[in-house]
XYZ file of C-alpha atoms in Angstrom:
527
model
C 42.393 154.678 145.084
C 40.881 157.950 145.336
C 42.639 160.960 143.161
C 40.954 163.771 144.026
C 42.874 166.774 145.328
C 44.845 167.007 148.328
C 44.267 169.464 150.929
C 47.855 171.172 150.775
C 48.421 172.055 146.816
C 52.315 172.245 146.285
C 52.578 175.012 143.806
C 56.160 176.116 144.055
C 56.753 176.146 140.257
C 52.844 176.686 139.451
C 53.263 178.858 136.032
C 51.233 181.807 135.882
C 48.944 180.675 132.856
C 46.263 183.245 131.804
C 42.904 182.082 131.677
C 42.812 181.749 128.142
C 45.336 178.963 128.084
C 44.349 175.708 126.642
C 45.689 171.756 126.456
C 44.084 170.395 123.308
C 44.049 166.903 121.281
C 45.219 167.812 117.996
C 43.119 164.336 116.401
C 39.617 163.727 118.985
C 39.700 167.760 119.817
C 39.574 166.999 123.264
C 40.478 170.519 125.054
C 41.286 171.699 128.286
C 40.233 174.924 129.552
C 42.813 176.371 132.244
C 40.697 175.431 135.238
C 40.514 171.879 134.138
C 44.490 172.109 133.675
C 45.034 172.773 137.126
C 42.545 169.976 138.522
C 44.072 167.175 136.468
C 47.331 169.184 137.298
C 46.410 168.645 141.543
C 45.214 165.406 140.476
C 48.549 163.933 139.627
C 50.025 165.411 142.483
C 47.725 163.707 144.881
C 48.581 160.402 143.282
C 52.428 161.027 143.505
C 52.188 161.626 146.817
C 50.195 159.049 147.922
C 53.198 156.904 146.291
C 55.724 158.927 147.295
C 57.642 159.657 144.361
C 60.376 161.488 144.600
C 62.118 160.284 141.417
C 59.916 159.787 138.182
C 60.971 157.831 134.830
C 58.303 158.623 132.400
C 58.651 157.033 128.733
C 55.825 157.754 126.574
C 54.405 159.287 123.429
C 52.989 162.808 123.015
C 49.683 163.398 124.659
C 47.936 165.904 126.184
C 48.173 164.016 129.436
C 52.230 164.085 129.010
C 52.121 167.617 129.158
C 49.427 167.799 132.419
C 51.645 165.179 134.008
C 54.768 167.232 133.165
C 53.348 170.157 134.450
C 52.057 168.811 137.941
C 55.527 167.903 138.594
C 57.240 171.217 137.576
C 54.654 172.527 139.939
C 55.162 170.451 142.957
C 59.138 170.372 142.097
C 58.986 166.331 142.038
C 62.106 165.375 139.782
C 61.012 163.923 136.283
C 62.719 162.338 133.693
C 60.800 162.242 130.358
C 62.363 160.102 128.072
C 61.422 159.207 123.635
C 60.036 155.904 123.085
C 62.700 155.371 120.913
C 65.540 154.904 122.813
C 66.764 151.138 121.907
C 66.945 148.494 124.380
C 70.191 148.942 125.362
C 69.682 152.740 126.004
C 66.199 151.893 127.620
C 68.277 149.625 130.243
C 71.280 152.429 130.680
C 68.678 155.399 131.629
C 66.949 152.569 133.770
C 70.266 151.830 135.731
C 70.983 155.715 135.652
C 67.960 157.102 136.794
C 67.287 154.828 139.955
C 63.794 155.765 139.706
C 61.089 154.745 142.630
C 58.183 155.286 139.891
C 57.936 154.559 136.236
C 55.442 155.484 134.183
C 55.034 154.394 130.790
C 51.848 154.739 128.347
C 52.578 150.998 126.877
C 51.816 148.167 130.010
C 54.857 145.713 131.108
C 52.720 142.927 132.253
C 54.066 140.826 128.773
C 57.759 141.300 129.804
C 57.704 139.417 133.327
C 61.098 138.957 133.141
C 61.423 142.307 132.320
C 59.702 143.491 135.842
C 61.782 140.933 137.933
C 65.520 142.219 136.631
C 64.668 145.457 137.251
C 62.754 144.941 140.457
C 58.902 146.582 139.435
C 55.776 146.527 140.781
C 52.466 147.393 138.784
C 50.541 149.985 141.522
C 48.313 152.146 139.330
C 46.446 152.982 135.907
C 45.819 156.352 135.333
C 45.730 159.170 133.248
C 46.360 156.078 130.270
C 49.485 155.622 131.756
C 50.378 152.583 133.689
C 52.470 153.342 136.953
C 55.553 150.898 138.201
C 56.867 151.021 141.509
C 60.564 150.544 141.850
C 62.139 149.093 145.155
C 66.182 149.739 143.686
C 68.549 150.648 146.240
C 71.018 151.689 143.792
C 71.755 155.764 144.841
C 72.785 157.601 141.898
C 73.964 161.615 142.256
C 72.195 164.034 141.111
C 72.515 167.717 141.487
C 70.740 170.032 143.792
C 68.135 171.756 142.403
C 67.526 169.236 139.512
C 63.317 169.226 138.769
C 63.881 167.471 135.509
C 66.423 165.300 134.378
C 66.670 165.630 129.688
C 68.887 162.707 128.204
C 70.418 163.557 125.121
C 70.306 161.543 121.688
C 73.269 159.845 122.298
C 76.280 161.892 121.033
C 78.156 158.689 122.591
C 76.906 155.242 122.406
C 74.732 155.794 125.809
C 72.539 158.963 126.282
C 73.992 161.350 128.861
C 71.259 162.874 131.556
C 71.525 167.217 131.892
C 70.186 167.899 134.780
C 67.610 171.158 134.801
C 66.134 173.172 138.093
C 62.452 174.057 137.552
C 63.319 177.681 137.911
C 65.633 177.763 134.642
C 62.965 176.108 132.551
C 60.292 178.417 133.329
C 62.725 181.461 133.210
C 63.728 180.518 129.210
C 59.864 180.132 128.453
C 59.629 183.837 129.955
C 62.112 185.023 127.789
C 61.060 183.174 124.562
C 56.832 184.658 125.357
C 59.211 188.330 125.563
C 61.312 187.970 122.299
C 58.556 185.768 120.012
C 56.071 188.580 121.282
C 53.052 187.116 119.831
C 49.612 186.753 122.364
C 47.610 183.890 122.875
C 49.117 181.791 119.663
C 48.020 178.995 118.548
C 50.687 176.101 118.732
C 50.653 172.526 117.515
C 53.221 170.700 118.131
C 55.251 168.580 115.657
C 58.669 167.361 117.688
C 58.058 165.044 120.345
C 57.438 165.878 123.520
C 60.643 164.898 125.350
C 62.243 166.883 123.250
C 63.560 170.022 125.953
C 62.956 172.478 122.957
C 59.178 171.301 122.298
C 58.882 170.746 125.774
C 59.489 174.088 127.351
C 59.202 176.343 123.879
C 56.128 174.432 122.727
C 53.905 173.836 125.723
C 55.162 176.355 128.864
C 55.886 179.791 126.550
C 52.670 179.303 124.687
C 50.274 178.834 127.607
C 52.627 181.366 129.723
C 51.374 183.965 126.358
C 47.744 182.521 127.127
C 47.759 180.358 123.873
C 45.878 177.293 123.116
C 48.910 174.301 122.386
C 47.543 171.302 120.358
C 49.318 167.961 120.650
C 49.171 164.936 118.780
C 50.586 160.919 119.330
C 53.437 160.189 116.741
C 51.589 157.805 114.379
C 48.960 160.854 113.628
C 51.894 163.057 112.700
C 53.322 160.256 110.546
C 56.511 159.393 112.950
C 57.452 155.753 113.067
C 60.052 155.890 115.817
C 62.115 158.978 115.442
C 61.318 158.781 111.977
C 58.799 160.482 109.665
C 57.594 158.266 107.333
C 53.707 159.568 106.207
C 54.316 163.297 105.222
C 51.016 163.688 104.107
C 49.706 163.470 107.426
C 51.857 165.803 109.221
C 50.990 168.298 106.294
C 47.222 167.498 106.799
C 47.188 167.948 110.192
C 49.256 171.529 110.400
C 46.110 172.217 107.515
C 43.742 171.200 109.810
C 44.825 173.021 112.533
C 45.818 176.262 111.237
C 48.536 177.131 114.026
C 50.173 180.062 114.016
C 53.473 178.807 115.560
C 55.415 175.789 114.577
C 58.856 174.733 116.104
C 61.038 172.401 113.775
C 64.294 170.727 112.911
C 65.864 171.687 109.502
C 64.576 167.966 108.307
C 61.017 169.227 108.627
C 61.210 172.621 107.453
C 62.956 171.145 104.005
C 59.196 168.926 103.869
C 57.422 172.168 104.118
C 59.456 173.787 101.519
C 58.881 170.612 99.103
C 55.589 170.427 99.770
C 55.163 173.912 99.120
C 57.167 174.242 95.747
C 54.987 170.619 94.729
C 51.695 172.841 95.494
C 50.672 172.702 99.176
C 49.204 175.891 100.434
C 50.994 176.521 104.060
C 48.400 178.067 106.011
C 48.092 181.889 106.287
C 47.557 181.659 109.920
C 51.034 180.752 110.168
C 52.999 183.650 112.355
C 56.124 182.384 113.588
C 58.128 179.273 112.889
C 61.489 178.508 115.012
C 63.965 176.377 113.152
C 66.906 174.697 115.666
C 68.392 172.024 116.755
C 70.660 171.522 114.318
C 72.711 173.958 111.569
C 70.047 174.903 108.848
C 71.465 175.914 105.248
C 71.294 179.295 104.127
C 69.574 177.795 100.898
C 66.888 176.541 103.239
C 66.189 179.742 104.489
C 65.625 181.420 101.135
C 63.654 178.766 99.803
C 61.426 178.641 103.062
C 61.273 182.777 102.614
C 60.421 182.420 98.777
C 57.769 180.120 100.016
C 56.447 182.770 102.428
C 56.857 180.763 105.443
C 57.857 183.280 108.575
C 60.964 181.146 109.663
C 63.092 181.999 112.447
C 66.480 181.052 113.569
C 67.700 179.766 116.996
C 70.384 178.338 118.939
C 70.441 176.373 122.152
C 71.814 172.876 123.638
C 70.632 170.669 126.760
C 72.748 172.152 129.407
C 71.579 175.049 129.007
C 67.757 174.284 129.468
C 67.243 175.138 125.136
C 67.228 177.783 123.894
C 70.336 180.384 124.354
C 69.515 182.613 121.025
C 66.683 183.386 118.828
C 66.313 185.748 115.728
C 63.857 188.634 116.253
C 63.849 188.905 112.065
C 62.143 186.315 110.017
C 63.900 184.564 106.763
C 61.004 187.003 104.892
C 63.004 189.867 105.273
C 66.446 188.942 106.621
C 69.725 189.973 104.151
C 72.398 188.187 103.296
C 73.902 188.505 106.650
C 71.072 188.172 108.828
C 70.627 184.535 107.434
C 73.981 183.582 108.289
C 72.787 184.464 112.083
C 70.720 182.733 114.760
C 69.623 185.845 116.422
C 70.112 187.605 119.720
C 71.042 185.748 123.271
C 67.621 185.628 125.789
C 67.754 188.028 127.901
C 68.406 186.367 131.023
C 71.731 184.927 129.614
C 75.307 186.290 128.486
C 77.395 184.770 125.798
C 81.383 185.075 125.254
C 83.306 183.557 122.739
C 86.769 181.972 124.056
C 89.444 181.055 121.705
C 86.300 181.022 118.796
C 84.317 178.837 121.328
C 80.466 179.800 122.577
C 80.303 180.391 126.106
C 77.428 180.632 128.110
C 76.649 181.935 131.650
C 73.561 180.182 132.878
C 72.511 178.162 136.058
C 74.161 174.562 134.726
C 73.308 172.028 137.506
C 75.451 169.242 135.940
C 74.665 166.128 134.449
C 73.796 162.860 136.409
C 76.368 161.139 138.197
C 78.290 164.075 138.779
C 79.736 163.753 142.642
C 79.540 167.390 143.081
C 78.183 170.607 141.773
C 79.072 172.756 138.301
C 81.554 175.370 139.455
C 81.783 177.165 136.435
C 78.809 179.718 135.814
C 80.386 179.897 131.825
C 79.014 176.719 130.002
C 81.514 175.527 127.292
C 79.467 174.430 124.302
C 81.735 172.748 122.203
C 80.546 175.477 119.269
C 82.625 177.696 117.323
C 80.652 181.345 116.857
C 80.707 184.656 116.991
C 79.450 187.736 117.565
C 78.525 189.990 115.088
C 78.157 193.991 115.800
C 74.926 194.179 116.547
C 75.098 191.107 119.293
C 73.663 189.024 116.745
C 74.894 185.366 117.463
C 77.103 183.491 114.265
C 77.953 179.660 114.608
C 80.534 178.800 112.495
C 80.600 174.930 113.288
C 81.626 172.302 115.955
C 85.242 171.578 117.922
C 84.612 167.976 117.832
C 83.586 165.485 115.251
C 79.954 165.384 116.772
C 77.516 165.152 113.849
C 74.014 166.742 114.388
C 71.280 165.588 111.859
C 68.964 167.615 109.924
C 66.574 166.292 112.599
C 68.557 167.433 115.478
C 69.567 164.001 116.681
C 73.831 163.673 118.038
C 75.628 161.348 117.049
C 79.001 160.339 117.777
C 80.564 158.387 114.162
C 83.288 156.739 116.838
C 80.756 154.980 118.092
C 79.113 153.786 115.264
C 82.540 153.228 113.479
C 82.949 150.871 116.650
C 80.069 148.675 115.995
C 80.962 148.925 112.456
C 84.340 147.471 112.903
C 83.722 145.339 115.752
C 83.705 142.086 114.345
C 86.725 142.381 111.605
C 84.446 141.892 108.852
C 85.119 145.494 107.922
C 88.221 146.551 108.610
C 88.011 150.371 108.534
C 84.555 152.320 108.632
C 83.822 156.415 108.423
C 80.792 158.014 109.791
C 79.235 161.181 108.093
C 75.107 162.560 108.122
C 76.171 166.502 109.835
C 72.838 168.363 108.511
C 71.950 165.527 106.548
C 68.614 163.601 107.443
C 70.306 159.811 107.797
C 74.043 158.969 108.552
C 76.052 156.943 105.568
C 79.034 155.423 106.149
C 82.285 154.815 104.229
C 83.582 150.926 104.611
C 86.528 149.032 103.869
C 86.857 145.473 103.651
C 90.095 143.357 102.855
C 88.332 140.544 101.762
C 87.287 140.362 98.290
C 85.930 136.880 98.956
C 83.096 138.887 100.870
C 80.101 140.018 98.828
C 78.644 143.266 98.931
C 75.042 141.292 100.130
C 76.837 140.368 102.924
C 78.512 143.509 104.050
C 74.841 144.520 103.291
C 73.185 142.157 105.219
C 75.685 142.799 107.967
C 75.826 146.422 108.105
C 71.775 145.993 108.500
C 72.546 143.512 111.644
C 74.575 146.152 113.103
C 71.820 148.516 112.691
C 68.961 146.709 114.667
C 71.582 147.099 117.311
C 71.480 150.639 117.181
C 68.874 153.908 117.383
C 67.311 154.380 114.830
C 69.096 157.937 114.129
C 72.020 156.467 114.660
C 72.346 153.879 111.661
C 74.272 153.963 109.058
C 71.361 153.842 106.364
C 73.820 153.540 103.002
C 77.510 152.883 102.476
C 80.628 152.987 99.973
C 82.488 150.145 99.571
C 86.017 151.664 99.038
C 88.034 149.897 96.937
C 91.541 150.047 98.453
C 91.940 151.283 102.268
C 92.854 154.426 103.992
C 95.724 155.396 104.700
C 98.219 157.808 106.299
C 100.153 157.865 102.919
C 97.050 158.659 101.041
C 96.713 162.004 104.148
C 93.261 160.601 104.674
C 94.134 158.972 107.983
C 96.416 160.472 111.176
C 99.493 158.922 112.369
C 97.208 156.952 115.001
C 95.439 155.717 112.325
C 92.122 158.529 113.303
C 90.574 159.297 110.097
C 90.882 163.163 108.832
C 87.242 163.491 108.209
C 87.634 166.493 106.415
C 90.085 164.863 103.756
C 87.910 162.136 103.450
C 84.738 164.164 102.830
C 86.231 165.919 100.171
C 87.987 163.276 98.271
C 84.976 161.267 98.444
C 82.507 164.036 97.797
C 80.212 162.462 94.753
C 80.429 159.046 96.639
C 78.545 161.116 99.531
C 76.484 163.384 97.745
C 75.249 160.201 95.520
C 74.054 158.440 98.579
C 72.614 161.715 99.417
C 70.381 161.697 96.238
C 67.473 160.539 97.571
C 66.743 163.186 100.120
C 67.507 165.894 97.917
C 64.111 164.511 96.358
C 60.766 165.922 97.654
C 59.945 164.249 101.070
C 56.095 163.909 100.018
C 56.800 160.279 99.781
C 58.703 157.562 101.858
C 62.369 157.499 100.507
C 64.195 154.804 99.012
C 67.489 154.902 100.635
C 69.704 153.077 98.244
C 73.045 151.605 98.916
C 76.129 152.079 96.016
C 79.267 150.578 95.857
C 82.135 151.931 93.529
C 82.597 149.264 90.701
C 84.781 152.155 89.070
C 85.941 155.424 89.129
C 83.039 156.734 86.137
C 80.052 153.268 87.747
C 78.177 152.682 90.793
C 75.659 150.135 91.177
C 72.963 150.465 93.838
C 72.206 147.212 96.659
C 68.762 147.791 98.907
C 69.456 147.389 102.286
């Protein structure tokens, strides 16, 4: 098959990179000068063509070939759907059935799951790039907006992840606006969240090479991620030593490893300029530890729908007061933000999400957030309308839908869901049976688990000794737990689980599991 470059380029969405911008392998220092960039860039094109893709599914791990693919199809406006290699099967088979796709590419080959290729109707066509290519001949039509370039599936704030659909134009106009408010020229970015992730993907790789920077990228296992999950610290601290960036982008679980590390005698490097911390609610504690330890941290705010970022703080944790900490900056420029009976509301170019029959009416994007503004237009979130719980490491989760699998099976009656800025969920349990041991809830809670993401598993539990109740006020009429009663009657219970990660994260953690044997004892069971 020959790949070189078409004769008609389809540039549409071609970013206007200086020539100083650079693709590089964080581990073999492979790099990629802009000119090569736009070759491989054509090159992709040509082959997606010659296939005729028009709807992509790409599931694979950071590279800097993921980002050169991404970017030949934000150029040529082919839709793409990058998805995290950690979705679990069941996911993996709903985004399949969602997405229709006529290509899938996919960095790990298929050819062992025959089965696999024959229920989902997939043809092997091409190698390239590492990636192997899978032809799709579904009929299945599935709506999608107009408009929509890339299609972002969230963590699953309900048991299935939910597609936001993005136009190519709104991604590249929040990277402008981040390369106007972070204001710093040709940085040098490594990147730490995966690449599927919208905020690493359009923060980390399109604003840095839009401000003529050099973006390093590594795979998962050299930045010590198993899954969604870092388990080697020491290499994600050796290799931001090794590479000396001067921007980072993290979650509030990874900025708490930098802190440890730093208060246990790591030297953060100097060339560090600017580090964004979002995706989930970061403590004001955090901050001032993080300042303390001289690291230039800097709030922001954003969600799917509206392609990231929606605020970012133009004052770093060094030098913010009291009140500035309690603040994720000002909105981007090309937005507008009003706050609703104490909701967020943003006014951006929403597409809709996939499957929706028609388009977004509504210019004003309802977050779900509760905020507000302060006097200076500096943007305060006070917290969530719903029960959604959003992990230190920026993962949703719904706790109905864990309770659910929880409870399914009647071994445990009554189950309660909690990990909001935490780094793991835990889970309260009741079970009417005394005849059944705590191994076995153990044991089953663990079954349950497999079945799940790995974000989304309950990692320790309680065994309450008597149930819930409406007469106790820590359940609703309906029998819906009050979460908030139950968090604070149960507050050492938590915070014991808890114990662990309040521990430095230099080493893997030892997630224990305690049961109440009495008010004043707990012992702990390993999962």
């Amino acid at each position: 098959m020959n790949f070189s470059a078409p004769q008609q380029r389809m540039t549409a969405l071609e970013l206007p990179f200086p020539e100083t911008a650079r693709l590089s392998n964080a581990v073999t220092g492979e790099s990629f000068s802009l000119t090569q960039i736009r070759q491989q860039q054509h090159a992709w094109q040509h082959l997606l063509h010659s296939l005729n893709a028009r709807r992509i599914l790409f599931r694979a791990q950071s590279s800097v070939q993921w980002a050169l693919l991404d970017l030949a199809c934000l150029a040529a406006d082919l839709m793409l759907v990058p998805v995290p290699g950690y979705l679990s099967d069941s996911q993996w088979q709903h985004v399949l059935q969602q997405v229709a796709a006529d290509l899938i590419i996919s960095d790990v080959p298929f050819g062992v799951a025959s089965a696999f290729l024959a229920a989902n109707d997939l043809h092997w066509v091409a190698e390239f790039g590492g990636f192997q290519l899978y032809q799709s001949h579904a009929t299945t039509s599935v709506a999608t907006p107009v408009g929509t370039q890339k299609i972002t599936f969230t963590s699953g704030s309900t048991g299935q992840p939910k597609g936001v659909c993005l136009s190519g134009a709104a991604q590249v106009k929040v990277a402008q606006s981040l390369v106007s408010r972070i204001n710093i020229k040709a940085p040098r970015h490594l990147c730490l969240l995966p690449l599927p992730t919208l905020l690493e993907n359009i923060a980390g790789i399109y604003a840095p090479l839009l401000a003529g920077g050099e973006v390093f990228i590594a795979p998962e296992a050299a930045r010590g991620l198993n899954g969604s999950r870092l388990e080697n610290p020491q290499l994600l601290l050796g290799l931001i030593s090794s590479i000396q960036p001067q921007t980072l982008i993290l979650v509030p679980e990874l900025l708490q490893l930098l802190v440890h590390a730093c208060q246990q005698g790591w030297s953060a490097p100097t060339s560090l300029k600017f580090i964004a911390v979002g995706g989930a609610k970061v403590a004001v504690d955090l901050l001032k530890q993080a300042a303390r330890c001289g690291l230039p941290v800097y709030q922001g705010y954003g969600l799917s729908e509206c392609c990231s970022v929606v605020a970012l703080s133009s004052q770093s944790a060094l030098y913010a007061s009291q009140q500035q900490l309690q603040q994720v900056g000002k909105v981007l420029p090309h937005l507008a933000v009003k706050i609703v009976d104490d909701e967020i509301l943003v006014k951006t170019a929403f597409l809709g999400y996939l499957g929706d029959a028609g388009p977004v009416n509504d210019e004003w994007v309802a977050t779900g957030d509760l905020g507000a503004l302060s006097a200076d237009g500096n943007l305060v979130i006070r917290g969530r309308k719903k029960n959604l719980l959003i992990l230190s490491s920026g993962r949703n989760v719904n706790p109905e839908w864990v309770e659910a699998e929880l409870t399914k099976t009647g071994l445990v009656q009554q189950a309660v869901l909690f990990g909001d800025a935490k780094p793991y969920c835990v889970a309260l349990l009741y079970c009417a049976n005394p005849a059944i041991t705590d191994a076995q809830i153990a044991e089953f809670v663990s079954s349950i688990n497999q079945q799940l993401p790995d974000y989304a598993r309950a990692e320790c539990f309680v065994r309450l000794a008597a149930p819930l109740s409406e007469q106790q006020n820590t359940l609703t009429a309906n029998g819906r737990p009050k979460r908030d009663v139950i968090a604070t009657l149960y507050a050492a219970e938590l915070a014991a689980l808890y114990a662990a990660a309040e521990q430095p994260l230099i080493k893997p953690l030892v997630k224990p599991l305690v049961k109440p044997i009495a008010p004043s004892h707990t012992e702990e069971y390993p999962v």
